[in-house]
Coordinates of C-alpha atoms and ligand atoms in Angstrom, one line a residue:
M945 CA -25.3 -30.9 165.0
R946 CA -29.1 -31.2 164.4
L947 CA -31.0 -28.3 165.8
S948 CA -34.7 -27.8 166.3
D949 CA -36.8 -24.8 167.3
T950 CA -40.3 -25.8 168.5
H951 CA -41.5 -22.2 169.0
C952 CA -40.6 -19.5 166.6
H953 CA -42.9 -16.6 165.5
L954 CA -41.6 -16.8 162.0
D955 CA -44.4 -14.6 160.5
L956 CA -43.5 -11.7 162.8
Y957 CA -39.9 -11.2 161.5
P958 CA -39.6 -8.3 159.1
D959 CA -37.2 -10.5 157.0
Y960 CA -39.3 -13.7 157.3
A961 CA -38.5 -14.7 153.7
G962 CA -34.8 -14.6 154.4
L963 CA -35.3 -16.4 157.7
I964 CA -37.2 -19.2 155.8
E965 CA -34.2 -19.6 153.5
E966 CA -31.8 -19.6 156.4
V967 CA -33.7 -22.3 158.3
E968 CA -33.8 -24.5 155.2
R969 CA -30.2 -24.0 154.4
E970 CA -29.1 -24.7 158.0
R971 CA -31.6 -27.6 158.3
I972 CA -33.1 -26.5 161.5
Y973 CA -36.4 -28.1 162.3
T974 CA -38.7 -25.2 163.1
V975 CA -42.3 -25.0 164.3
A976 CA -43.7 -21.7 163.1
V977 CA -46.3 -20.7 165.7
T978 CA -49.0 -18.1 165.1
N979 CA -50.9 -15.9 167.4
T980 CA -54.3 -15.7 165.8
P981 CA -56.2 -18.1 163.6
S982 CA -56.8 -15.5 160.9
V983 CA -53.1 -15.5 160.0
F984 CA -52.6 -19.2 160.0
R985 CA -53.2 -19.8 156.3
R986 CA -50.8 -17.1 155.3
C987 CA -48.2 -18.7 157.5
L988 CA -49.0 -22.1 156.0
A989 CA -48.7 -20.7 152.5
L990 CA -45.3 -19.1 153.3
T991 CA -43.9 -22.4 154.7
E992 CA -45.7 -25.0 152.5
G993 CA -43.3 -27.4 150.8
R994 CA -40.4 -26.4 153.1
R995 CA -38.7 -29.4 154.4
F996 CA -37.7 -28.1 157.8
I997 CA -40.6 -25.8 158.7
R998 CA -44.1 -26.6 159.9
A999 CA -46.9 -24.0 160.4
A1000 CA -48.7 -24.1 163.7
L1001 CA -52.3 -22.9 164.3
G1002 CA -52.6 -20.8 167.4
L1003 CA -54.6 -18.3 169.5
H1004 CA -52.4 -16.6 172.0
P1005 CA -53.9 -16.2 175.5
Q1006 CA -53.1 -12.5 175.6
L1007 CA -55.1 -12.0 172.4
V1008 CA -58.1 -14.1 173.5
R1009 CA -60.1 -11.2 174.8
Q1010 CA -59.9 -9.5 171.4
R1011 CA -59.9 -12.5 169.2
H1012 CA -62.0 -15.2 170.9
R1013 CA -64.5 -15.0 168.0
E1014 CA -61.8 -16.6 165.9
L1015 CA -62.1 -19.9 167.9
D1016 CA -64.6 -21.3 165.4
L1017 CA -62.3 -20.6 162.6
M1018 CA -59.5 -22.3 164.5
I1019 CA -61.6 -25.4 165.1
E1020 CA -62.5 -25.4 161.4
M1021 CA -58.8 -25.4 160.4
L1022 CA -57.6 -28.0 163.0
G1023 CA -57.4 -30.6 160.3
E1024 CA -54.9 -28.6 158.3
T1025 CA -51.9 -29.1 160.6
R1026 CA -50.6 -31.3 163.4
Y1027 CA -49.0 -28.4 165.1
I1028 CA -51.0 -26.2 167.5
G1029 CA -49.6 -23.0 169.1
E1030 CA -49.3 -20.6 170.6
V1031 CA -52.1 -21.4 173.0
G1032 CA -52.5 -21.5 176.7
L1033 CA -53.1 -19.2 179.6
D1034 CA -51.5 -15.9 180.6
F1035 CA -52.6 -14.7 184.1
V1036 CA -50.6 -11.4 184.1
T1037 CA -54.1 -10.0 183.7
K1038 CA -56.0 -9.8 187.0
D1039 CA -59.3 -9.5 185.3
D1040 CA -61.5 -12.5 186.3
A1041 CA -63.7 -12.4 183.2
E1042 CA -60.6 -12.4 180.9
R1043 CA -59.1 -15.3 182.8
A1044 CA -62.3 -17.2 182.6
L1045 CA -62.5 -16.6 178.9
Q1046 CA -58.9 -17.7 178.4
K1047 CA -59.7 -20.9 180.3
E1048 CA -62.8 -21.6 178.2
V1049 CA -61.0 -21.1 174.9
F1050 CA -58.0 -23.2 176.1
R1051 CA -60.2 -26.0 177.3
K1052 CA -62.1 -26.2 174.0
V1053 CA -58.8 -26.2 172.0
L1054 CA -57.5 -29.0 174.3
D1055 CA -60.7 -31.1 173.8
R1056 CA -60.7 -30.7 170.1
C1057 CA -57.0 -31.6 169.8
A1058 CA -57.4 -34.6 172.0
A1059 CA -60.2 -35.8 169.8
S1060 CA -57.9 -35.9 166.8
G1061 CA -55.1 -37.4 168.9
D1062 CA -52.1 -36.6 166.7
K1063 CA -51.5 -33.0 167.7
V1064 CA -48.3 -31.4 169.0
L1065 CA -49.1 -28.4 171.2
T1066 CA -46.8 -25.6 172.2
I1067 CA -48.2 -23.9 175.3
H1068 CA -47.8 -20.6 177.1
S1069 CA -48.3 -20.7 180.9
R1070 CA -47.1 -17.4 182.3
R1071 CA -48.3 -17.0 186.0
A1072 CA -50.8 -19.8 185.2
A1073 CA -48.6 -22.9 185.4
A1074 CA -50.8 -24.8 187.9
E1075 CA -53.9 -23.9 186.0
V1076 CA -52.4 -25.0 182.6
V1077 CA -51.1 -28.3 184.0
G1078 CA -54.4 -28.9 185.8
L1079 CA -56.5 -28.3 182.6
I1080 CA -54.4 -30.6 180.5
G1081 CA -54.2 -33.3 183.1
G1082 CA -52.5 -36.7 182.7
G1083 CA -52.8 -39.1 179.8
Y1084 CA -53.4 -36.4 177.3
N1085 CA -54.0 -37.7 173.8
G1086 CA -51.3 -35.7 172.0
T1087 CA -47.9 -34.2 172.7
I1088 CA -47.7 -31.3 175.2
I1089 CA -44.8 -28.9 175.1
L1090 CA -44.7 -26.3 177.8
H1091 CA -43.0 -23.3 176.1
W1092 CA -40.9 -20.9 178.3
F1093 CA -42.0 -22.7 181.5
S1094 CA -41.0 -20.5 184.5
G1095 CA -42.0 -22.5 187.5
P1096 CA -42.8 -23.1 190.2
H1097 CA -40.9 -26.3 190.8
K1098 CA -43.9 -28.2 192.2
V1099 CA -45.8 -27.7 189.0
L1100 CA -42.7 -28.7 187.0
E1101 CA -42.8 -32.1 188.9
K1102 CA -46.4 -32.5 188.1
A1103 CA -45.9 -31.7 184.5
V1104 CA -43.0 -34.2 184.3
E1105 CA -45.2 -36.9 185.9
Q1106 CA -47.8 -36.2 183.3
G1107 CA -45.4 -36.7 180.4
Y1108 CA -45.0 -33.2 179.1
F1109 CA -42.0 -31.8 177.2
F1110 CA -40.4 -28.4 177.9
S1111 CA -38.9 -26.1 175.3
V1112 CA -36.0 -23.9 176.5
N1113 CA -35.0 -20.6 174.9
P1114 CA -31.9 -18.4 175.2
A1115 CA -33.6 -16.0 177.7
M1116 CA -34.3 -18.9 180.1
V1117 CA -30.7 -19.7 180.6
L1118 CA -29.5 -16.1 181.4
S1119 CA -30.2 -16.1 185.2
A1120 CA -29.1 -18.5 188.0
K1121 CA -32.8 -19.1 188.8
G1122 CA -33.5 -19.9 185.1
L1123 CA -30.6 -22.3 185.0
E1124 CA -31.8 -24.0 188.2
L1125 CA -35.2 -24.6 186.7
V1126 CA -33.8 -25.9 183.5
A1127 CA -31.5 -28.3 185.4
A1128 CA -34.6 -29.7 187.2
I1129 CA -36.2 -30.9 183.9
P1130 CA -35.3 -34.5 183.1
R1131 CA -33.0 -34.6 180.1
E1132 CA -35.3 -36.7 178.0
R1133 CA -38.0 -34.0 178.2
V1134 CA -36.0 -31.0 177.1
L1135 CA -36.5 -29.4 173.7
T1136 CA -35.2 -26.1 172.4
E1137 CA -36.9 -23.0 171.1
S1138 CA -36.0 -19.4 170.0
D1139 CA -39.4 -17.7 170.8
G1140 CA -38.1 -15.1 168.3
P1141 CA -38.6 -12.3 167.6
F1142 CA -39.8 -11.8 171.2
V1143 CA -36.7 -13.2 172.8
T1144 CA -33.6 -11.2 171.9
V1145 CA -30.0 -12.3 171.8
G1146 CA -27.7 -9.3 172.4
E1147 CA -29.8 -6.6 170.8
K1148 CA -31.2 -8.7 168.1
P1149 CA -34.3 -10.9 167.8
A1150 CA -33.4 -14.5 168.5
R1151 CA -33.4 -16.7 165.3
P1152 CA -33.8 -20.5 165.2
R1153 CA -30.0 -20.9 165.0
D1154 CA -29.7 -19.3 168.4
V1155 CA -31.0 -22.5 170.0
G1156 CA -27.3 -23.4 169.7
R1157 CA -26.8 -21.2 172.7
V1158 CA -29.3 -23.2 174.6
I1159 CA -27.5 -26.4 173.6
A1160 CA -24.2 -25.0 174.9
E1161 CA -25.9 -24.2 178.3
L1162 CA -27.5 -27.7 178.4
A1163 CA -24.1 -29.2 177.8
G1164 CA -22.8 -27.4 180.8
I1165 CA -25.7 -28.3 183.0
W1166 CA -25.6 -32.0 182.0
N1167 CA -21.8 -32.1 182.0
V1168 CA -21.6 -33.5 178.4
S1169 CA -20.2 -32.3 175.1
G1170 CA -22.2 -29.9 172.9
D1171 CA -22.6 -32.7 170.4
E1172 CA -24.0 -35.0 173.0
A1173 CA -26.4 -32.4 174.3
A1174 CA -27.6 -31.7 170.7
S1175 CA -28.2 -35.4 170.0
R1176 CA -30.1 -35.8 173.3
V1177 CA -32.4 -32.9 172.3
H1178 CA -32.7 -34.2 168.8
E1179 CA -33.8 -37.6 170.0
N1180 CA -36.3 -35.9 172.3
F1181 CA -37.6 -33.9 169.4
R1182 CA -38.2 -37.1 167.4
T1183 CA -39.9 -38.7 170.4
A1184 CA -42.1 -35.7 170.9
L1185 CA -43.3 -35.9 167.3
A1186 CA -43.6 -39.7 167.3
N1187 CA -45.7 -39.6 170.5
A1188 CA -48.6 -37.8 169.0
Ligands
MN2671 MN1 -44.2 -17.1 171.9

């Protein structure tokens, strides 16, 4: 069974060195996202030469207010990886100035990535799904992966129309509402993620291998075997990477 984790905060695990070895040993394709540009090169150095891990360059929307000055650094480093994330919008904040700043940063990142054309973006959209999908638009020059997409359904439809992928983590398949949303994603657009260490499984931070739990849920939703669900997702993963 080939597994892939398109959104893992590898650099935030206390035992990241062990996790890197585990991922390589278990041959799990892993996108190691980062939250600020200033830590990207460290993450790149940790993962360089690893067959199954790729370091992604990110600026998390919840850190934009503090870290927006790192946008120039981010743009400077864009040529160092195809993988971009975590980026996006988080409208848990009610502060209009902060929301505007997040939008400005996200728009610039999107523009720069589209200009290079080969980027794979893993995107946060909490309470800002419509704004995120609106900013990206249709015909985006690159691969869009909406990470931990939480609705609404109308925006999901729009995102599907516009060709995006969706990465599903273990926390998203715990509730009936979550399962319903996941079931509404066309199978050929589903990817898997851990979002560890933020997502937990039992009491522990999710690890890339825990995408296996998502595969088991997908198999149930799609009414196929675990192996079939895994190969569907693996094929999607290959398509997502080939697109860009
Ligand atoms: Mn994340």
